Structure formats: C-alpha cells, structure tokens
Amino acid sequence: MKGYVRADGRKGVRNVVLVAYLVECAHHVARAVVMQSNSDNVQLVGFPGCYPNDYSLNMMERLCTHPNVGGVVLLSLGCEGFNREKLSETIKASGRPVETLVIQENGGTRTTIEAGLSAVVQCLEKIAETPMLEMSVKDLVIGTICGGSDGTSGISANPAVGHSFDLLIGQGAACIFEETGELIGCEQVMADRAATPELAQEIIGAVHKAEDYYRTMGYGSFAPGNAEGGLTTQEEKSMGAYAKSGTSQIHGMIKPGDIPPQGGLYLMDVVPDGEPRFGFPNIVDNAEIVELIASGAHIILFTTGRGSVVGSAISPVIKVCANPETYHKLKDDMDVNAGQVIEGKATVAAVGKEIFDLVCKVAAGEKSKSEELGHQEFILTYKQFEPIGPSCLPRVR
C-alpha cells in the first residue's frame, strides 16, 4: 500500500479537503460549499458552539492536521468565540494549504459560498501534488467502537475485532479501544494487562470516574435497544465491549486528541474530567468516532449487532456485523459478516483475519461500504479534559 506523506512524517490513507465551520451560524454556508463542490474528497466538519472551549479547539486542530487531510477551508461567521487564528496557524504550520473565510466580512451567504468553492478548487489542485510513499501496517492507527450492541456482539463481532487487533499490533500498528463508560466492571481485568503498575492504577481510576459520572447523570450506556437485542445487564455489555481489545498488553492510556507515540494497544478515556458540566459524554456513536479520528485513527472498526449505517468524515468506517439476521437485512451497509461465527460457518480467528485483510485493502484505497454510500457523519460537542500524566504514557520500546 502507499500513503500520502505529511510534513510530520505520518502517512495518510486518504487525501481530503475539509470545509470546517467554526460556529453553527456558518454551518449552512459550509455545507453548501461541500455539496456544490460535487466531490467525495471535500468533506464537512465543524463545531457548533459560540463559546470558546479548549477541548473543541484541540480536537479541530488534530482533525484538520490528520494524516488523511490534505487541505482545509475554514468558515467563520465572525463574532463567535472560536480561536480561528490559532487553528489557521496550526494548519499552516503543518504544511497544509488553509483559507479562512469570514462571512460578516465577505458579503454574506452567496458571496462566501462562491469564495469557498474557489478556495476548495485551489486546495484540490495543491493537494493533487501530494507525494505518496510505500507504507505498511506499522504506519497505521486503527480505532474501534461498538454501537447498537445486542446479545451476539460479545461472542462474534467484538472478539473478532479483538483478534484483528492482535494481528495488527503484531505487525507494529497502534490500536485504540475506548468508552470507559462501557467497560465498567472490567477495570481490574484491564489493569492486569497493563504494561506497568502505574498504568494499571490509571485505568482503574478512569473507569471509576466514568461510573461516578454516569451515576451523577442518572443514566448509563445501557440503552433500550441493547435490552431488546438480548443484553441483560451493564456488566454483560461491558464484557462484550471489552472483547474488542483482544489479548495484547495494554501499552498506554490516552484521551481524545492524544496521538499514540508508537505501536501497541491503547485505551482511550472519553469521559470528561471534573464535575459533569456538558451533559452525556458521548451523545451518539459518531462523537466517539470523531475522538478516535482526532487521535490519528486512519480507519475505524465499528461493530454492531442491532445494526448501524453511520460512517464518518476524514477516516473510513468498516462495519463488522455480529448478528447474521441483521447482516442480511442491512447487507448493503455491512462490510464483514461476523454472524458466521454464530451460524458455525467460521471461527472468531477466521473473521478476525478477514477484518485484518480488509483493513489493509481499505488502507490501500478500497472503499468501505459507508464510503461507497456517501456517509460522512460528524459531531463535536463541548467537553473538558486534563492532560494525561506520565503514568499513562508507554515506555519507549
């Protein structure tokens, strides 16, 4: 496979132009620019809030300098609190072309859309010259998330993804699993797999923080659809979610926007620090997908039993379906039928190898089902995090 070479040495598996709105008031103009560009390589991201937030700025900086991103057009209304100058400087320093358009200074909707389309064309022309070099599995960062889980998820799709993680890590990739709120009850098991005693304590603390957060909110990650699909308790759901991590040693713990410094297995703590301030940590699955991408994930492995059709901007999403009945109902949206394990037609290891092979194909340019269908969902909300400490960082190998 070949990757697009970036100034920081990372390689991308896609080469897209982002049109990023910096407040909801600029969303329509940004969306119009993307739609009128008529290009799958022009994608929409943004932050809706008017008030400044360190987390959102950090996330947008990471997203706009992601290895799959070649250039950026920023859309600002003009009076919002988002630090557009800082974001633009960060993108420029990364070696990417960037253009900032301020609607209040640019004549309004029509003229800004016209200017945005012109800026997009210029970006596409510039990034068409991006050099490509050979890349291997060790250059990849792969994230995983589960959504619409049911009673089959923990015995087919999730352990199959875990097996693919073991294969990927064995070849030097960085793999990220997340959602500490869906790992409640598994903290000691994960701690036993930690690379150091200090990391083990960090993992236990992160899960306990999640438990306290959800208790305060009065609602956890166990949804009605999970129960309808055969899951009975939060603990059962947690064990299924845990299965996505595979069997490798847990090398480090990161927070959204932290990029794994080397290959290995990483747990992402997605529950905000401090007292609950901004509502539920992740109001939809795509919020977690965005956080994984902000931490450098080239590709997302999305497991589902009940079914999901979401994709994402920036990084391809590969759907791994746990339930054979769901797979046949939503076959056009599913990439891998892990339900074969339920039917006795394949082993977990065989499906895990199928996932590994598909990751390599998608990294080499093959489109996932969500990409083929044009899915580019995106959401970014307010959060607050403290920096990770040295105990969370892996030791250099």
Coordinates of C-alpha atoms in Angstrom, one line a residue:
M1 CA 0.0 0.0 0.0
K2 CA 1.0 3.6 -0.5
G3 CA 0.3 6.6 1.7
Y4 CA 0.1 10.4 1.3
V5 CA 3.2 11.8 3.0
R6 CA 2.7 14.6 5.5
A7 CA 5.3 17.1 6.9
D8 CA 5.3 15.5 10.3
G9 CA 6.3 12.1 8.8
R10 CA 2.9 10.5 9.2
K11 CA 1.2 9.0 6.1
G12 CA -2.5 9.2 5.2
V13 CA -4.7 6.6 3.5
R14 CA -7.0 9.4 2.1
N15 CA -6.3 12.9 0.8
V16 CA -9.4 15.0 1.6
V17 CA -10.1 18.7 1.8
L18 CA -12.0 19.7 4.9
V19 CA -14.5 22.6 4.9
A20 CA -14.8 23.4 8.6
Y21 CA -17.4 25.7 10.2
L22 CA -16.4 27.3 13.5
V23 CA -19.9 28.0 14.8
E24 CA -23.4 26.8 13.9
C25 CA -24.2 30.1 12.2
A26 CA -21.6 29.2 9.5
H27 CA -22.9 25.6 9.1
H28 CA -25.2 26.3 6.1
V29 CA -22.6 28.1 4.1
A30 CA -20.0 25.4 4.8
R31 CA -22.5 22.7 3.9
A32 CA -23.4 24.5 0.6
V33 CA -19.7 24.7 -0.3
V34 CA -19.3 21.0 0.2
M35 CA -22.4 20.0 -1.7
Q36 CA -21.7 22.3 -4.6
S37 CA -18.2 21.0 -4.9
N38 CA -19.5 17.7 -6.1
S39 CA -16.5 15.8 -4.8
D40 CA -16.3 13.0 -2.3
N41 CA -12.9 14.3 -1.4
V42 CA -14.4 17.5 0.0
Q43 CA -15.9 16.8 3.5
L44 CA -17.7 18.8 6.1
V45 CA -16.7 19.1 9.8
G46 CA -17.3 21.7 12.4
F47 CA -18.0 22.9 15.9
P48 CA -21.5 24.5 16.6
G49 CA -20.8 26.3 19.9
C50 CA -20.4 30.1 20.1
Y51 CA -18.4 30.0 23.4
P52 CA -14.7 29.0 23.4
N53 CA -13.6 25.6 24.6
D54 CA -10.1 24.2 24.8
Y55 CA -11.3 20.7 24.0
S56 CA -13.0 21.7 20.8
L57 CA -10.0 23.8 19.7
N58 CA -7.7 20.9 20.3
M59 CA -10.0 18.5 18.5
M60 CA -10.3 20.7 15.5
E61 CA -6.5 21.2 15.4
R62 CA -6.0 17.4 15.5
L63 CA -8.7 16.8 12.9
C64 CA -7.5 19.5 10.5
T65 CA -4.0 18.1 10.6
H66 CA -5.0 14.4 10.5
P67 CA -2.8 12.4 8.0
N68 CA -5.9 11.7 5.9
V69 CA -6.4 15.5 5.4
G70 CA -4.6 17.4 2.7
G71 CA -6.1 21.0 3.0
V72 CA -8.7 23.0 4.9
V73 CA -11.1 25.8 4.2
L74 CA -12.3 27.5 7.5
L75 CA -15.8 29.1 7.6
S76 CA -16.4 31.7 10.3
L77 CA -19.4 33.9 10.9
G78 CA -17.0 36.4 12.5
C79 CA -18.3 37.1 16.1
E80 CA -18.0 33.6 17.6
G81 CA -15.5 32.7 20.4
F82 CA -13.7 30.1 18.4
N83 CA -10.0 30.9 18.0
R84 CA -9.9 30.8 14.2
E85 CA -6.5 32.5 14.1
K86 CA -4.9 29.8 16.3
L87 CA -6.5 27.0 14.3
S88 CA -5.4 28.5 11.0
E89 CA -1.8 28.9 12.2
T90 CA -1.7 25.3 13.4
I91 CA -2.9 24.1 10.0
K92 CA -0.4 26.3 8.1
A93 CA 2.4 25.1 10.3
S94 CA 1.6 21.5 9.4
G95 CA 2.4 22.3 5.7
R96 CA -1.2 22.2 4.5
P97 CA -3.0 24.8 2.5
V98 CA -5.6 26.7 4.5
E99 CA -8.0 29.5 3.7
T100 CA -10.2 31.3 6.2
L101 CA -13.4 33.0 5.1
V102 CA -15.4 35.3 7.5
I103 CA -19.0 35.6 6.4
Q104 CA -19.5 39.0 8.1
E105 CA -16.5 40.4 6.1
N106 CA -17.2 38.6 2.9
G107 CA -20.6 39.9 1.9
G108 CA -22.9 37.2 3.2
T109 CA -24.1 33.8 2.1
R110 CA -23.9 33.8 -1.7
T111 CA -20.5 35.6 -2.0
T112 CA -19.0 33.4 0.8
I113 CA -20.2 30.2 -0.9
E114 CA -18.6 31.4 -4.1
A115 CA -15.4 32.3 -2.3
G116 CA -15.5 28.9 -0.5
L117 CA -15.9 27.0 -3.8
S118 CA -12.9 28.9 -5.3
A119 CA -10.8 28.1 -2.2
V120 CA -11.8 24.4 -2.4
V121 CA -10.7 24.2 -6.1
Q122 CA -7.4 25.7 -5.2
C123 CA -6.9 23.3 -2.3
L124 CA -7.7 20.3 -4.5
E125 CA -5.2 21.5 -7.1
K126 CA -2.5 21.8 -4.5
I127 CA -3.1 18.5 -2.7
A128 CA -3.2 16.6 -6.0
E129 CA 0.6 17.0 -6.0
T130 CA 1.0 15.4 -2.6
P131 CA 3.8 12.8 -2.8
M132 CA 3.0 9.1 -2.0
L133 CA 5.4 6.6 -0.5
E134 CA 5.1 2.9 0.5
M135 CA 3.5 2.4 3.9
S136 CA 3.0 -0.7 5.9
V137 CA 0.8 -1.9 8.8
K138 CA 3.1 -0.3 11.3
D139 CA 2.2 3.1 9.9
L140 CA -1.4 2.6 10.8
V141 CA -3.5 3.8 13.7
I142 CA -6.8 1.8 14.0
G143 CA -9.7 2.6 16.3
T144 CA -12.7 0.5 17.3
I145 CA -16.2 1.3 18.6
C146 CA -19.4 -0.7 19.1
G147 CA -22.9 0.7 18.5
G148 CA -26.3 -0.9 18.6
S149 CA -24.9 -3.9 20.5
D150 CA -27.0 -7.0 21.1
G151 CA -26.6 -10.5 22.6
T152 CA -24.5 -11.6 19.7
S153 CA -22.0 -8.7 19.8
G154 CA -19.8 -10.1 22.6
I155 CA -19.4 -13.6 21.0
S156 CA -18.8 -12.8 17.3
A157 CA -18.0 -9.3 16.1
N158 CA -16.3 -7.9 19.2
P159 CA -13.9 -10.8 19.8
A160 CA -13.2 -11.0 16.0
V161 CA -12.1 -7.3 16.1
G162 CA -10.0 -8.2 19.1
H163 CA -8.3 -10.9 17.1
S164 CA -7.7 -8.4 14.3
F165 CA -6.2 -6.0 16.8
D166 CA -3.8 -8.7 17.9
L167 CA -2.7 -9.3 14.3
L168 CA -2.3 -5.5 13.7
I169 CA -0.3 -4.9 16.8
G170 CA 1.8 -7.9 16.0
Q171 CA 2.9 -6.0 12.8
G172 CA 3.5 -2.7 14.7
A173 CA 0.2 -0.9 14.3
A174 CA -1.2 1.3 17.1
C175 CA -4.8 0.2 18.0
I176 CA -7.2 2.2 20.2
F177 CA -10.3 0.9 22.1
E178 CA -12.4 3.2 24.1
E179 CA -15.6 4.1 26.0
T180 CA -14.6 3.6 29.6
G181 CA -18.3 4.0 30.5
E182 CA -18.9 0.8 28.7
L183 CA -16.1 -1.0 30.4
I184 CA -17.4 -0.7 34.0
G185 CA -16.7 -3.9 35.8
C186 CA -13.8 -4.8 33.6
E187 CA -11.3 -2.4 35.2
Q188 CA -9.3 -5.0 37.1
V189 CA -9.1 -7.3 34.1
M190 CA -7.7 -4.4 32.1
A191 CA -5.4 -3.4 34.9
D192 CA -3.9 -6.9 34.9
R193 CA -3.0 -6.4 31.2
A194 CA -1.3 -3.0 31.8
A195 CA 2.3 -2.6 30.8
T196 CA 3.1 -1.0 34.2
P197 CA 1.6 -0.9 37.7
E198 CA 1.2 2.9 37.4
L199 CA -0.8 2.5 34.2
A200 CA -2.9 -0.2 35.9
Q201 CA -4.0 2.4 38.5
E202 CA -4.7 5.0 35.8
I203 CA -7.0 2.5 34.1
I204 CA -8.9 1.7 37.3
G205 CA -9.2 5.4 38.1
A206 CA -10.6 6.2 34.6
V207 CA -13.3 3.5 34.8
H208 CA -14.3 4.6 38.3
K209 CA -14.5 8.2 37.1
A210 CA -16.9 7.0 34.3
E211 CA -19.0 5.2 36.8
D212 CA -19.3 8.2 39.0
Y213 CA -20.1 10.4 36.0
Y214 CA -22.9 8.2 34.8
R215 CA -24.3 7.8 38.3
T216 CA -24.5 11.6 38.6
M217 CA -26.2 11.9 35.2
G218 CA -28.7 9.2 36.2
Y219 CA -28.3 7.2 33.0
G220 CA -25.5 4.9 31.8
S221 CA -24.6 3.5 28.4
F222 CA -27.1 0.7 28.6
A223 CA -29.8 1.6 26.1
P224 CA -33.3 0.1 25.5
G225 CA -32.1 -1.3 22.1
N226 CA -29.4 -3.3 24.0
A227 CA -32.1 -5.0 26.1
E228 CA -34.3 -5.6 23.2
G229 CA -31.3 -7.3 21.5
G230 CA -30.8 -9.7 24.3
L231 CA -28.3 -8.0 26.7
T232 CA -29.4 -8.2 30.3
T233 CA -27.0 -6.0 32.3
Q234 CA -24.4 -3.3 32.1
E235 CA -21.8 -5.9 33.1
E236 CA -22.8 -8.2 30.2
K237 CA -22.5 -5.3 27.8
S238 CA -19.1 -4.3 29.3
M239 CA -17.7 -7.8 28.8
G240 CA -18.8 -7.7 25.2
A241 CA -17.2 -4.3 24.7
Y242 CA -14.0 -5.4 26.4
A243 CA -13.7 -8.3 23.9
K244 CA -12.8 -5.7 21.2
S245 CA -9.5 -5.1 22.9
G246 CA -8.0 -8.5 22.0
T247 CA -5.3 -10.1 24.2
S248 CA -2.3 -7.8 23.7
Q249 CA -0.7 -6.0 26.6
I250 CA -2.3 -2.5 27.2
H251 CA 0.6 -0.2 26.3
G252 CA -0.9 3.2 27.4
M253 CA -4.0 5.2 28.1
I254 CA -4.9 8.4 26.1
K255 CA -7.6 11.0 26.0
P256 CA -9.3 12.4 22.8
G257 CA -6.7 14.2 20.6
D258 CA -3.7 12.4 22.1
I259 CA -1.8 10.6 19.4
P260 CA -0.2 7.2 20.2
P261 CA 3.5 7.7 20.2
Q262 CA 4.3 4.2 18.9
G263 CA 2.6 0.9 18.1
G264 CA 0.7 -1.1 20.7
L265 CA -2.7 -1.2 22.3
Y266 CA -4.2 2.0 23.9
L267 CA -7.3 2.6 26.0
M268 CA -9.0 5.9 25.3
D269 CA -10.7 7.6 28.3
V270 CA -13.6 9.5 26.7
V271 CA -15.4 10.6 29.9
P272 CA -14.7 14.3 30.8
D273 CA -12.6 15.2 33.8
G274 CA -14.1 17.3 36.7
E275 CA -17.7 17.5 37.6
P276 CA -20.3 16.8 34.9
R277 CA -20.8 20.1 33.0
F278 CA -21.8 19.4 29.4
G279 CA -24.3 16.6 29.6
F280 CA -23.7 13.0 28.5
P281 CA -20.1 12.3 27.4
N282 CA -21.0 10.9 24.0
I283 CA -24.5 11.6 22.9
V284 CA -24.2 9.4 19.7
D285 CA -21.7 6.9 18.4
N286 CA -20.2 9.4 15.9
A287 CA -18.9 11.5 18.8
E288 CA -16.7 8.7 19.8
I289 CA -15.6 8.0 16.2
V290 CA -14.6 11.7 15.9
E291 CA -12.5 11.4 19.1
L292 CA -10.7 8.3 17.7
I293 CA -10.0 10.1 14.4
A294 CA -8.7 13.1 16.4
S295 CA -6.2 10.7 17.9
G296 CA -4.9 9.8 14.5
A297 CA -7.0 6.8 13.6
H298 CA -6.8 6.1 9.8
I299 CA -9.7 3.6 9.9
I300 CA -12.5 2.8 12.3
L301 CA -13.8 -0.7 13.0
F302 CA -17.4 -0.4 14.0
T303 CA -19.1 -3.5 15.5
T304 CA -22.9 -3.7 15.7
G305 CA -25.5 -6.4 16.4
R306 CA -28.7 -4.4 16.0
G307 CA -27.4 -2.5 13.0
S308 CA -26.0 0.9 12.2
V309 CA -25.5 2.8 8.9
V310 CA -23.2 5.6 10.0
G311 CA -19.8 6.4 8.5
S312 CA -17.6 9.4 9.1
A313 CA -15.8 12.3 7.6
I314 CA -12.0 12.0 7.3
S315 CA -11.5 8.3 8.0
P316 CA -13.2 5.2 6.5
V317 CA -15.5 3.2 8.8
I318 CA -15.6 -0.6 8.4
K319 CA -18.8 -2.2 9.7
V320 CA -18.5 -5.6 11.4
C321 CA -21.9 -7.1 11.9
A322 CA -22.3 -9.5 14.8
N323 CA -25.8 -10.8 14.1
P324 CA -26.4 -12.9 10.9
E325 CA -30.0 -11.8 10.7
T326 CA -29.0 -8.1 10.9
Y327 CA -26.3 -8.7 8.3
H328 CA -28.8 -10.0 5.8
K329 CA -31.2 -7.2 6.5
L330 CA -28.6 -4.4 6.1
K331 CA -26.2 -6.2 3.8
D332 CA -25.5 -3.1 1.7
D333 CA -24.2 -1.3 4.8
M334 CA -22.1 -4.1 6.3
D335 CA -18.5 -4.9 5.4
V336 CA -18.0 -8.1 7.4
N337 CA -20.4 -10.8 8.4
A338 CA -19.2 -11.9 11.8
G339 CA -22.5 -13.6 12.2
Q340 CA -20.9 -16.5 10.5
V341 CA -19.5 -17.3 14.0
I342 CA -23.0 -17.6 15.4
E343 CA -24.0 -19.9 12.5
G344 CA -21.0 -22.1 12.9
K345 CA -19.7 -21.2 9.5
A346 CA -16.4 -19.5 10.6
T347 CA -14.2 -19.2 13.7
V348 CA -13.5 -15.9 15.5
A349 CA -9.9 -16.2 14.3
A350 CA -11.0 -16.5 10.7
V351 CA -13.3 -13.5 10.9
G352 CA -10.5 -11.6 12.7
K353 CA -8.2 -12.4 9.8
E354 CA -10.9 -11.2 7.3
I355 CA -11.1 -7.9 9.2
F356 CA -7.3 -7.5 9.2
D357 CA -7.2 -8.2 5.4
L358 CA -10.0 -5.7 4.8
V359 CA -8.2 -3.0 6.9
C360 CA -5.2 -3.4 4.6
K361 CA -7.3 -3.2 1.5
V362 CA -9.1 -0.1 2.7
A363 CA -5.8 1.5 3.7
A364 CA -4.6 0.8 0.1
G365 CA -7.6 2.7 -1.3
E366 CA -10.6 0.3 -1.5
K367 CA -13.7 2.0 -0.3
S368 CA -15.7 0.7 2.7
K369 CA -19.4 0.3 2.4
S370 CA -20.1 3.6 4.3
E371 CA -17.7 5.4 1.9
E372 CA -19.4 3.9 -1.2
L373 CA -22.8 5.1 0.2
G374 CA -21.5 8.6 0.9
H375 CA -21.7 8.6 4.7
Q376 CA -19.7 11.4 6.2
E377 CA -21.4 11.9 9.6
F378 CA -19.7 14.3 12.1
I379 CA -20.4 15.7 15.5
L380 CA -18.3 17.7 18.0
T381 CA -19.6 19.0 21.4
Y382 CA -18.2 20.6 24.5
K383 CA -16.0 18.6 26.9
Q384 CA -13.2 19.2 29.3
F385 CA -10.1 17.1 29.9
E386 CA -6.9 17.4 31.9
P387 CA -3.7 16.4 30.2
I388 CA -2.6 12.7 30.6
G389 CA 0.2 12.1 33.1
P390 CA 3.5 10.3 32.7
S391 CA 1.9 7.1 34.1
C392 CA -0.4 6.9 31.1
L393 CA 2.4 7.1 28.5
P394 CA 4.1 4.0 27.2
R395 CA 7.7 3.3 27.8
V396 CA 9.8 3.6 24.7
R397 CA 10.5 0.1 23.2

